[in-house]
Amino acid sequence: MNNLIILPLVIPLLAGIILIFFHKKIKAQKIISFIASVLFIIIASAVVQNVHLNGIQTLEIGSWRAPYGIIFVADMYSSLLVLTTSIIGLTSLLFAFSTTTAKRENFYFYPSIQFLLAGVTGAFLTGDIFNLFVFFEVMLMSSYVLIVLGSEKAQLRESIKYILVNIISSALFVITVAYLYAVTGTLNMADLSEKIAATGQTGLLTVIAILFLIVFGLKGAIFPLFFWLPGSYEAPPAAIKALFGALLTKVGVYSITRVYTLLFYHDTGFTHEILAWLSALTIIFGAIGAIAYSNITKIIIYNIITAVGVILFGVAAFTEASVEGSIYYLIHDMIIKAALFFLVGTVIAITGTSHLRKFSGLIKPYPLLGWLFFVAAISLAGIPPLSGFIGKLKIVQGGFEAGQFTIAVIVLLSSLLVLYSVMKIFINGFWGEQRKEQELRKIPINRLLFPTVILIVLSIVYGLGVESISPYVSQAAEGLLNPSIYIEAVLKE
């Protein structure tokens, strides 16, 4: 059964390779992509259930035992994120089938999506910090293709900044890994945890921990390293925005969570305190950006930054409640951000603009679109009983338990600002009378809304079914709070 954990990586990787040979046959590419994505979801679900019943699963490549060989590790935290990734992948493909032009499809659009999913999945499953870098690069190279396909002026302009920032962060990543190896003599994360614990996390290791925070903070877009994100994520089409917004920054968040709970958890008064205040500033600046813009795409993009801050504050507080809340909220945010980007993409397809001042009254001709956006908006803000509520509640609870009262209050207030920013879109864009000068394009709206409906329903089920989901989240949190569980499973001590 341990071989099962490699399949969520192998399926999109093989699908991407196969799709390259069908690059001129778009219909065949769509069929293969759809089948691969459905298989991905089935296998990812099986991995989650296997981990839930049997504990952490590991796979040693080439039968080389850890810490010497390459190892993949499926704990509950990574397994839940792989499952969520598979769902985002399928819904993004369904949306892309109806919205992507032949100009993009003919230039390896669908293979690039599969390679991106493979990179994200590999990053979640690897048990080696150097291979985390490798899968980051697989993910980023795919994203470079997806951000420039179409060759529009905005894409080319923003892709330069996006590629430059990621090249710098990747170089810093390699340097930091080299320093870590020089100090510890290993790159296996379980073995690293043991060796760092044995030394008591020296000052040099704490410096390395801060370097990792900078590396992953650039990729996860925490304050003040989020400057590249708003423009870069606005450039590609809606289906790619959804993939980027739901997955790419979350890999950075996952990496910070993993290293700060498994490796660098001995000097929390320094490392985690810095992370807590950076999270607070990330929330504040994300909320300011969201309420300042009247561009609906920018509003959702800045809410990505706010969510990153909320999730990482849960990690920084480092209590049982806050870590559980962080996991709840991370999964919620991946689902709801993808849904919101689909909805915003649909609005732009109908109106031809992303500026709120240029359209209104959409709820009358498109009632389903309007009410789907309303549900997504209140879920994003954490209104009970939808999916955002339980995660944010536990993060705030954990913040109070950790004595981080100021930041916990900031998290609470951010809910009001998030709600204001997205309800501004609903009130001004959907409510009221239609503008006389606006012309609505006639498009097959139902095909665009289908993947959105899947995600909104999933978000509602996620919020209402907390009792059923709670054992999985609690198991994931336990693994993060107690590194010995992970170490014993990998090193088989």
Short mmCIF file of C-alpha atoms in Angstrom, two decimals:
data_model
loop_
_atom_site.label_atom_id
_atom_site.label_comp_id
_atom_site.label_asym_id
_atom_site.label_seq_id
_atom_site.Cartn_x
_atom_site.Cartn_y
_atom_site.Cartn_z
CA MET A 1 0.00 0.00 0.00
CA ASN A 2 2.99 2.35 0.51
CA ASN A 3 3.43 2.46 -3.27
CA LEU A 4 0.07 4.23 -3.37
CA ILE A 5 1.60 7.51 -2.13
CA ILE A 6 3.72 7.97 -5.27
CA LEU A 7 0.71 7.74 -7.62
CA PRO A 8 -0.62 11.30 -6.97
CA LEU A 9 2.76 12.49 -8.27
CA VAL A 10 3.10 9.98 -11.11
CA ILE A 11 -0.39 10.53 -12.59
CA PRO A 12 -0.03 14.25 -13.51
CA LEU A 13 3.64 13.74 -14.44
CA LEU A 14 2.84 10.93 -16.90
CA ALA A 15 -0.22 12.81 -18.15
CA GLY A 16 1.96 15.85 -18.90
CA ILE A 17 4.47 13.74 -20.83
CA ILE A 18 1.72 11.98 -22.83
CA LEU A 19 0.00 15.29 -23.62
CA ILE A 20 3.16 16.64 -25.24
CA PHE A 21 2.71 14.06 -28.03
CA PHE A 22 -0.85 15.28 -28.64
CA HIS A 23 -0.04 19.00 -28.70
CA LYS A 24 -1.87 19.53 -32.02
CA LYS A 25 -4.92 17.47 -31.01
CA ILE A 26 -6.76 19.68 -28.54
CA LYS A 27 -9.78 17.41 -28.08
CA ALA A 28 -7.52 14.45 -27.21
CA GLN A 29 -5.63 16.66 -24.76
CA LYS A 30 -8.86 17.60 -23.01
CA ILE A 31 -9.97 13.98 -22.69
CA ILE A 32 -6.59 12.80 -21.37
CA SER A 33 -6.39 15.74 -18.95
CA PHE A 34 -9.88 15.05 -17.62
CA ILE A 35 -9.24 11.32 -17.12
CA ALA A 36 -5.90 12.01 -15.40
CA SER A 37 -7.53 14.57 -13.07
CA VAL A 38 -10.33 12.21 -12.07
CA LEU A 39 -7.79 9.44 -11.37
CA PHE A 40 -5.75 11.96 -9.36
CA ILE A 41 -8.74 12.71 -7.11
CA ILE A 42 -9.54 9.00 -6.61
CA ILE A 43 -5.96 8.10 -5.69
CA ALA A 44 -5.52 11.18 -3.46
CA SER A 45 -8.72 10.25 -1.60
CA ALA A 46 -7.40 6.71 -1.12
CA VAL A 47 -4.10 8.08 0.26
CA VAL A 48 -5.95 10.26 2.80
CA GLN A 49 -8.02 7.31 3.99
CA ASN A 50 -4.97 5.03 4.14
CA VAL A 51 -3.07 7.56 6.28
CA HIS A 52 -6.12 8.05 8.50
CA LEU A 53 -6.43 4.32 9.18
CA ASN A 54 -2.76 3.26 9.20
CA GLY A 55 -0.78 6.35 10.13
CA ILE A 56 2.00 8.09 8.21
CA GLN A 57 3.01 6.26 5.03
CA THR A 58 6.50 6.38 3.54
CA LEU A 59 8.09 5.21 0.30
CA GLU A 60 11.84 4.72 -0.07
CA ILE A 61 12.91 5.12 -3.69
CA GLY A 62 15.35 2.39 -4.78
CA SER A 63 15.04 0.70 -1.34
CA TRP A 64 17.60 3.12 0.11
CA ARG A 65 16.52 3.69 3.70
CA ALA A 66 16.21 7.17 5.18
CA PRO A 67 18.16 9.33 5.73
CA TYR A 68 20.38 8.17 2.83
CA GLY A 69 17.83 7.66 0.07
CA ILE A 70 15.10 9.72 -1.53
CA ILE A 71 11.92 9.32 0.48
CA PHE A 72 8.31 10.38 0.04
CA VAL A 73 6.17 10.89 3.12
CA ALA A 74 2.38 11.07 3.27
CA ASP A 75 1.26 12.35 6.66
CA MET A 76 -2.27 13.62 7.13
CA TYR A 77 -1.31 17.27 6.59
CA SER A 78 0.36 16.69 3.22
CA SER A 79 -2.29 14.14 2.17
CA LEU A 80 -5.16 16.58 2.74
CA LEU A 81 -3.35 19.23 0.71
CA VAL A 82 -2.70 16.76 -2.13
CA LEU A 83 -6.42 15.88 -2.20
CA THR A 84 -7.37 19.56 -2.27
CA THR A 85 -4.83 20.13 -5.06
CA SER A 86 -6.41 17.35 -7.14
CA ILE A 87 -9.86 18.96 -6.79
CA ILE A 88 -8.53 22.41 -7.74
CA GLY A 89 -6.77 20.83 -10.72
CA LEU A 90 -9.93 19.20 -12.07
CA THR A 91 -12.15 22.27 -11.62
CA SER A 92 -9.51 24.54 -13.19
CA LEU A 93 -9.35 22.24 -16.20
CA LEU A 94 -13.15 22.25 -16.54
CA PHE A 95 -13.13 26.04 -16.47
CA ALA A 96 -10.23 26.18 -18.93
CA PHE A 97 -12.06 23.90 -21.39
CA SER A 98 -14.69 26.63 -21.87
CA THR A 99 -12.51 29.74 -21.65
CA THR A 100 -9.05 29.02 -23.07
CA THR A 101 -8.35 30.15 -26.61
CA ALA A 102 -6.69 28.02 -29.28
CA LYS A 103 -3.83 30.51 -29.21
CA ARG A 104 -2.92 29.13 -25.77
CA GLU A 105 -4.09 25.53 -26.19
CA ASN A 106 -1.79 24.94 -29.17
CA PHE A 107 1.33 25.78 -27.15
CA TYR A 108 1.45 23.09 -24.44
CA PHE A 109 -1.20 24.66 -22.19
CA TYR A 110 -2.60 21.38 -20.83
CA PRO A 111 0.80 19.64 -20.38
CA SER A 112 1.98 22.69 -18.40
CA ILE A 113 -1.00 22.41 -16.05
CA GLN A 114 -0.24 18.75 -15.41
CA PHE A 115 3.45 19.47 -14.74
CA LEU A 116 2.44 22.26 -12.36
CA LEU A 117 0.18 19.85 -10.46
CA ALA A 118 3.04 17.34 -10.33
CA GLY A 119 5.38 19.98 -8.89
CA VAL A 120 2.87 21.05 -6.24
CA THR A 121 2.13 17.42 -5.29
CA GLY A 122 5.82 16.53 -5.09
CA ALA A 123 6.48 19.52 -2.83
CA PHE A 124 3.76 18.32 -0.44
CA LEU A 125 4.96 14.71 -0.39
CA THR A 126 8.75 14.93 -0.35
CA GLY A 127 10.58 14.08 2.85
CA ASP A 128 13.85 15.68 1.71
CA ILE A 129 14.45 19.43 1.83
CA PHE A 130 16.59 19.46 -1.33
CA ASN A 131 13.88 17.62 -3.26
CA LEU A 132 11.49 20.27 -1.96
CA PHE A 133 13.62 22.71 -3.98
CA VAL A 134 13.48 20.38 -7.00
CA PHE A 135 9.68 20.22 -6.95
CA PHE A 136 9.49 23.96 -6.42
CA GLU A 137 11.42 24.34 -9.67
CA VAL A 138 9.14 21.91 -11.54
CA MET A 139 6.16 23.93 -10.33
CA LEU A 140 7.76 27.28 -11.16
CA MET A 141 8.95 26.29 -14.66
CA SER A 142 5.40 25.22 -15.48
CA SER A 143 4.06 28.48 -14.09
CA TYR A 144 6.52 30.44 -16.28
CA VAL A 145 4.93 28.84 -19.34
CA LEU A 146 1.39 29.44 -18.14
CA ILE A 147 1.96 33.09 -17.24
CA VAL A 148 3.32 34.03 -20.69
CA LEU A 149 1.04 31.93 -22.94
CA GLY A 150 -0.97 34.32 -25.06
CA SER A 151 1.83 36.91 -25.27
CA GLU A 152 -0.35 39.82 -24.20
CA LYS A 153 1.50 42.97 -23.18
CA ALA A 154 0.52 42.73 -19.49
CA GLN A 155 1.60 39.09 -19.37
CA LEU A 156 5.02 39.78 -20.84
CA ARG A 157 5.56 42.76 -18.52
CA GLU A 158 4.55 40.90 -15.36
CA SER A 159 6.29 37.66 -16.32
CA ILE A 160 9.68 39.43 -16.22
CA LYS A 161 9.09 40.47 -12.61
CA TYR A 162 7.62 37.08 -11.68
CA ILE A 163 10.53 35.11 -13.16
CA LEU A 164 13.17 37.45 -11.72
CA VAL A 165 11.75 37.23 -8.18
CA ASN A 166 11.54 33.45 -8.34
CA ILE A 167 15.06 33.06 -9.75
CA ILE A 168 16.41 35.13 -6.83
CA SER A 169 14.39 33.19 -4.26
CA SER A 170 15.47 29.86 -5.81
CA ALA A 171 19.14 30.90 -5.65
CA LEU A 172 18.67 31.88 -2.00
CA PHE A 173 16.92 28.53 -1.41
CA VAL A 174 19.93 26.58 -2.70
CA ILE A 175 22.35 28.67 -0.61
CA THR A 176 20.26 28.15 2.53
CA VAL A 177 20.03 24.39 1.94
CA ALA A 178 23.82 24.31 1.47
CA TYR A 179 24.34 26.10 4.81
CA LEU A 180 21.94 23.69 6.50
CA TYR A 181 23.77 20.67 5.06
CA ALA A 182 27.14 22.10 6.11
CA VAL A 183 25.91 22.44 9.70
CA THR A 184 23.96 19.18 10.03
CA GLY A 185 25.35 16.81 7.37
CA THR A 186 21.88 15.70 6.22
CA LEU A 187 18.94 16.89 4.11
CA ASN A 188 16.30 14.35 5.15
CA MET A 189 13.74 16.36 7.12
CA ALA A 190 13.17 13.72 9.82
CA ASP A 191 16.92 13.31 10.33
CA LEU A 192 17.34 17.09 10.33
CA SER A 193 14.74 17.36 13.08
CA GLU A 194 16.63 14.88 15.24
CA LYS A 195 20.01 16.55 14.70
CA ILE A 196 18.69 20.06 15.31
CA ALA A 197 16.99 18.84 18.49
CA ALA A 198 20.27 17.27 19.63
CA THR A 199 22.16 20.57 19.20
CA GLY A 200 19.36 22.63 20.77
CA GLN A 201 19.03 24.90 17.71
CA THR A 202 22.17 27.00 17.88
CA GLY A 203 22.30 30.64 16.87
CA LEU A 204 23.56 29.65 13.41
CA LEU A 205 20.59 27.31 12.92
CA THR A 206 18.23 30.11 13.98
CA VAL A 207 19.79 32.32 11.29
CA ILE A 208 19.18 29.51 8.78
CA ALA A 209 15.57 29.32 9.99
CA ILE A 210 15.14 33.04 9.22
CA LEU A 211 16.71 32.52 5.77
CA PHE A 212 14.13 29.81 5.08
CA LEU A 213 11.43 32.23 6.20
CA ILE A 214 12.68 34.74 3.61
CA VAL A 215 12.84 32.07 0.86
CA PHE A 216 9.41 30.64 1.51
CA GLY A 217 8.03 34.08 2.37
CA LEU A 218 8.92 35.26 -1.13
CA LYS A 219 7.08 32.30 -2.61
CA GLY A 220 4.18 32.53 -0.15
CA ALA A 221 3.90 36.35 -0.41
CA ILE A 222 4.20 37.42 3.22
CA PHE A 223 4.97 41.01 4.23
CA PRO A 224 7.06 42.73 2.88
CA LEU A 225 7.77 40.18 0.14
CA PHE A 226 4.37 40.23 -1.58
CA PHE A 227 5.16 43.15 -3.92
CA TRP A 228 5.38 40.88 -7.00
CA LEU A 229 2.08 39.05 -6.51
CA PRO A 230 -0.76 41.49 -7.42
CA GLY A 231 0.52 42.27 -10.90
CA SER A 232 1.78 38.76 -11.69
CA TYR A 233 -1.45 37.02 -10.69
CA GLU A 234 -3.59 39.52 -12.59
CA ALA A 235 -1.87 38.86 -15.93
CA PRO A 236 -2.90 35.27 -16.91
CA PRO A 237 -6.45 34.10 -17.76
CA ALA A 238 -8.97 33.15 -15.05
CA ALA A 239 -8.28 29.39 -15.01
CA ILE A 240 -4.57 30.03 -14.42
CA LYS A 241 -5.31 32.74 -11.86
CA ALA A 242 -7.29 30.12 -9.94
CA LEU A 243 -4.42 27.61 -10.07
CA PHE A 244 -1.88 30.23 -9.01
CA GLY A 245 -4.05 31.76 -6.28
CA ALA A 246 -5.20 28.45 -4.83
CA LEU A 247 -1.93 26.49 -5.09
CA LEU A 248 1.32 28.37 -5.64
CA THR A 249 1.32 30.65 -2.60
CA LYS A 250 0.01 27.72 -0.53
CA VAL A 251 3.14 25.70 -1.31
CA GLY A 252 5.14 28.52 0.28
CA VAL A 253 2.78 28.48 3.28
CA TYR A 254 3.10 24.69 3.54
CA SER A 255 6.91 24.93 3.45
CA ILE A 256 7.01 27.51 6.26
CA THR A 257 4.62 25.37 8.29
CA ARG A 258 6.68 22.23 7.72
CA VAL A 259 10.08 23.66 8.64
CA TYR A 260 8.74 25.69 11.59
CA THR A 261 6.95 22.70 13.12
CA LEU A 262 9.37 19.90 12.23
CA LEU A 263 12.82 21.54 12.18
CA PHE A 264 12.94 24.96 13.84
CA TYR A 265 10.56 24.77 16.80
CA HIS A 266 13.10 25.07 19.63
CA ASP A 267 13.49 28.86 19.73
CA THR A 268 9.84 29.90 19.31
CA GLY A 269 10.36 33.05 21.37
CA PHE A 270 12.42 34.38 18.45
CA THR A 271 11.51 32.60 15.18
CA HIS A 272 7.80 32.18 15.81
CA GLU A 273 7.48 35.67 17.27
CA ILE A 274 8.94 37.13 14.08
CA LEU A 275 6.57 34.95 12.04
CA ALA A 276 3.60 36.12 14.14
CA TRP A 277 4.26 39.82 13.56
CA LEU A 278 5.03 39.34 9.88
CA SER A 279 1.72 37.51 9.64
CA ALA A 280 -0.05 40.44 11.30
CA LEU A 281 1.49 42.93 8.86
CA THR A 282 0.60 40.62 5.96
CA ILE A 283 -3.04 40.61 7.11
CA ILE A 284 -3.10 44.40 7.47
CA PHE A 285 -1.54 45.23 4.11
CA GLY A 286 -3.59 42.58 2.32
CA ALA A 287 -6.80 44.00 3.78
CA ILE A 288 -5.79 47.58 2.88
CA GLY A 289 -5.13 46.55 -0.71
CA ALA A 290 -8.44 44.68 -0.96
CA ILE A 291 -10.55 47.60 0.23
CA ALA A 292 -8.57 50.21 -1.76
CA TYR A 293 -9.17 48.78 -5.25
CA SER A 294 -12.26 48.85 -7.43
CA ASN A 295 -10.72 46.27 -9.78
CA ILE A 296 -12.48 43.00 -8.88
CA THR A 297 -9.46 40.85 -9.80
CA LYS A 298 -7.13 42.91 -7.59
CA ILE A 299 -9.60 42.67 -4.68
CA ILE A 300 -9.49 38.87 -4.75
CA ILE A 301 -5.71 38.85 -5.23
CA TYR A 302 -5.11 41.03 -2.17
CA ASN A 303 -7.39 38.73 -0.20
CA ILE A 304 -4.90 35.94 -1.02
CA ILE A 305 -2.29 37.95 0.90
CA THR A 306 -4.66 38.46 3.85
CA ALA A 307 -5.36 34.71 4.02
CA VAL A 308 -1.64 33.87 3.97
CA GLY A 309 -1.21 36.04 7.05
CA VAL A 310 -4.14 34.42 8.87
CA ILE A 311 -2.88 30.88 8.15
CA LEU A 312 0.68 31.62 9.22
CA PHE A 313 -0.44 33.30 12.43
CA GLY A 314 -2.02 29.97 13.37
CA VAL A 315 1.38 28.33 12.84
CA ALA A 316 3.22 31.06 14.76
CA ALA A 317 0.89 30.80 17.80
CA PHE A 318 1.79 27.08 17.86
CA THR A 319 -1.03 25.82 20.06
CA GLU A 320 -3.25 22.84 19.33
CA ALA A 321 -6.23 25.07 18.51
CA SER A 322 -4.26 27.48 16.31
CA VAL A 323 -2.54 24.73 14.29
CA GLU A 324 -5.87 22.96 13.74
CA GLY A 325 -7.37 26.28 12.69
CA SER A 326 -4.50 26.90 10.29
CA ILE A 327 -5.14 23.56 8.58
CA TYR A 328 -8.90 24.14 8.41
CA TYR A 329 -8.38 27.62 6.99
CA LEU A 330 -5.70 26.60 4.50
CA ILE A 331 -7.94 23.98 2.88
CA HIS A 332 -10.92 26.37 2.96
CA ASP A 333 -8.91 29.14 1.32
CA MET A 334 -7.62 26.92 -1.49
CA ILE A 335 -11.19 25.94 -2.36
CA ILE A 336 -12.85 29.32 -2.03
CA LYS A 337 -10.11 31.31 -3.79
CA ALA A 338 -10.35 29.08 -6.84
CA ALA A 339 -14.14 29.53 -6.83
CA LEU A 340 -13.82 33.32 -6.57
CA PHE A 341 -11.36 33.50 -9.45
CA PHE A 342 -13.76 31.45 -11.58
CA LEU A 343 -16.59 33.81 -10.65
CA VAL A 344 -14.53 36.92 -11.36
CA GLY A 345 -13.41 35.38 -14.66
CA THR A 346 -17.04 34.75 -15.57
CA VAL A 347 -17.99 38.35 -14.72
CA ILE A 348 -15.16 39.68 -16.89
CA ALA A 349 -16.19 37.35 -19.74
CA ILE A 350 -19.74 38.75 -19.55
CA THR A 351 -18.97 42.44 -19.06
CA GLY A 352 -15.60 42.76 -20.78
CA THR A 353 -14.16 44.66 -17.80
CA SER A 354 -12.82 44.09 -14.29
CA HIS A 355 -13.64 47.57 -13.01
CA LEU A 356 -16.64 47.92 -10.71
CA ARG A 357 -17.48 51.41 -11.96
CA LYS A 358 -18.22 50.04 -15.44
CA PHE A 359 -20.95 47.47 -14.67
CA SER A 360 -23.80 46.80 -12.23
CA GLY A 361 -27.09 44.94 -11.90
CA LEU A 362 -25.76 41.54 -13.03
CA ILE A 363 -27.96 39.61 -10.62
CA LYS A 364 -31.09 40.20 -12.71
CA PRO A 365 -29.85 38.58 -15.96
CA TYR A 366 -27.54 36.14 -14.11
CA PRO A 367 -29.13 35.26 -10.73
CA LEU A 368 -27.16 32.02 -10.21
CA LEU A 369 -23.87 33.84 -10.81
CA GLY A 370 -24.87 36.53 -8.31
CA TRP A 371 -25.89 34.19 -5.52
CA LEU A 372 -22.89 31.94 -6.02
CA PHE A 373 -20.70 35.00 -5.57
CA PHE A 374 -22.64 35.98 -2.43
CA VAL A 375 -22.10 32.55 -0.84
CA ALA A 376 -18.41 32.58 -1.78
CA ALA A 377 -18.02 36.09 -0.37
CA ILE A 378 -19.49 35.32 3.05
CA SER A 379 -17.57 32.04 3.19
CA LEU A 380 -14.33 33.92 2.48
CA ALA A 381 -15.08 36.31 5.33
CA GLY A 382 -15.65 33.44 7.75
CA ILE A 383 -19.38 33.85 8.35
CA PRO A 384 -20.81 30.80 10.19
CA PRO A 385 -21.56 28.04 9.38
CA LEU A 386 -19.57 28.20 6.13
CA SER A 387 -16.08 26.79 5.68
CA GLY A 388 -14.08 29.87 6.70
CA PHE A 389 -15.64 30.13 10.15
CA ILE A 390 -14.24 27.17 12.06
CA GLY A 391 -10.66 27.73 10.91
CA LYS A 392 -10.60 31.41 11.81
CA LEU A 393 -12.34 30.74 15.14
CA LYS A 394 -9.70 28.19 16.14
CA ILE A 395 -6.85 30.46 15.02
CA VAL A 396 -8.20 33.29 17.17
CA GLN A 397 -8.72 30.89 20.08
CA GLY A 398 -5.14 29.65 19.71
CA GLY A 399 -3.86 33.22 19.52
CA PHE A 400 -5.52 34.07 22.83
CA GLU A 401 -4.16 30.87 24.40
CA ALA A 402 -0.64 31.82 23.26
CA GLY A 403 -1.00 35.33 24.70
CA GLN A 404 -0.97 36.95 21.23
CA PHE A 405 -4.00 39.11 22.01
CA THR A 406 -3.20 41.99 19.66
CA ILE A 407 -2.70 39.82 16.58
CA ALA A 408 -5.74 37.67 17.43
CA VAL A 409 -7.84 40.85 17.43
CA ILE A 410 -6.28 41.85 14.07
CA VAL A 411 -7.40 38.45 12.68
CA LEU A 412 -10.93 39.12 13.96
CA LEU A 413 -11.03 42.63 12.49
CA SER A 414 -9.67 41.35 9.18
CA SER A 415 -12.90 39.36 8.75
CA LEU A 416 -14.85 42.61 8.64
CA LEU A 417 -12.46 44.15 6.11
CA VAL A 418 -12.52 41.03 3.95
CA LEU A 419 -16.31 40.99 4.08
CA TYR A 420 -16.44 44.68 3.12
CA SER A 421 -14.05 44.18 0.18
CA VAL A 422 -15.98 41.32 -1.40
CA MET A 423 -19.47 42.62 -0.56
CA LYS A 424 -18.43 45.82 -2.34
CA ILE A 425 -18.28 43.71 -5.50
CA PHE A 426 -21.68 42.14 -4.81
CA ILE A 427 -23.44 45.41 -3.95
CA ASN A 428 -21.95 47.52 -6.76
CA GLY A 429 -21.58 44.86 -9.43
CA PHE A 430 -24.57 42.57 -8.94
CA TRP A 431 -27.15 44.64 -7.08
CA GLY A 432 -28.94 47.71 -8.39
CA GLU A 433 -29.86 48.66 -11.94
CA GLN A 434 -27.86 47.86 -15.02
CA ARG A 435 -25.86 50.71 -16.50
CA LYS A 436 -27.35 51.97 -19.75
CA GLU A 437 -23.99 52.06 -21.51
CA GLN A 438 -22.94 48.54 -20.55
CA GLU A 439 -23.25 45.75 -23.08
CA LEU A 440 -23.30 42.19 -21.81
CA ARG A 441 -21.72 39.50 -23.96
CA LYS A 442 -23.77 36.41 -24.64
CA ILE A 443 -21.69 33.41 -23.52
CA PRO A 444 -22.52 29.82 -22.40
CA ILE A 445 -22.74 30.77 -18.72
CA ASN A 446 -23.73 27.33 -17.40
CA ARG A 447 -20.51 25.71 -18.61
CA LEU A 448 -18.51 28.39 -16.81
CA LEU A 449 -20.49 28.05 -13.59
CA PHE A 450 -20.31 24.25 -13.36
CA PRO A 451 -16.79 24.05 -11.82
CA THR A 452 -17.70 26.96 -9.53
CA VAL A 453 -20.79 25.13 -8.29
CA ILE A 454 -18.61 22.10 -7.47
CA LEU A 455 -16.31 24.21 -5.30
CA ILE A 456 -19.08 26.21 -3.60
CA VAL A 457 -20.96 23.01 -2.72
CA LEU A 458 -17.71 21.53 -1.43
CA SER A 459 -17.13 24.66 0.67
CA ILE A 460 -20.63 24.41 2.18
CA VAL A 461 -20.18 20.69 2.92
CA TYR A 462 -16.77 21.44 4.43
CA GLY A 463 -18.32 24.04 6.75
CA LEU A 464 -21.39 22.03 7.75
CA GLY A 465 -19.54 18.71 8.03
CA VAL A 466 -16.99 19.79 10.62
CA GLU A 467 -17.70 16.78 12.85
CA SER A 468 -16.85 14.35 10.03
CA ILE A 469 -13.75 16.27 8.94
CA SER A 470 -12.47 17.00 12.45
CA PRO A 471 -10.72 13.60 13.01
CA TYR A 472 -8.63 14.13 9.86
CA VAL A 473 -7.67 17.69 10.78
CA SER A 474 -6.90 16.71 14.39
CA GLN A 475 -4.63 13.92 13.13
CA ALA A 476 -2.85 16.39 10.84
CA ALA A 477 -2.40 18.89 13.69
CA GLU A 478 -1.11 16.19 16.03
CA GLY A 479 1.58 15.30 13.50
CA LEU A 480 2.68 18.94 13.25
CA LEU A 481 2.68 19.53 17.00
CA ASN A 482 4.50 16.29 17.81
CA PRO A 483 7.49 15.89 15.44
CA SER A 484 8.39 12.50 16.97
CA ILE A 485 5.42 10.93 15.13
CA TYR A 486 6.88 12.03 11.78
CA ILE A 487 10.45 11.08 12.77
CA GLU A 488 9.50 7.58 13.92
CA ALA A 489 7.51 6.91 10.76
CA VAL A 490 10.35 8.01 8.45
CA LEU A 491 13.39 6.70 10.30
CA LYS A 492 11.48 3.67 11.66
CA GLU A 493 13.07 3.97 15.08
#
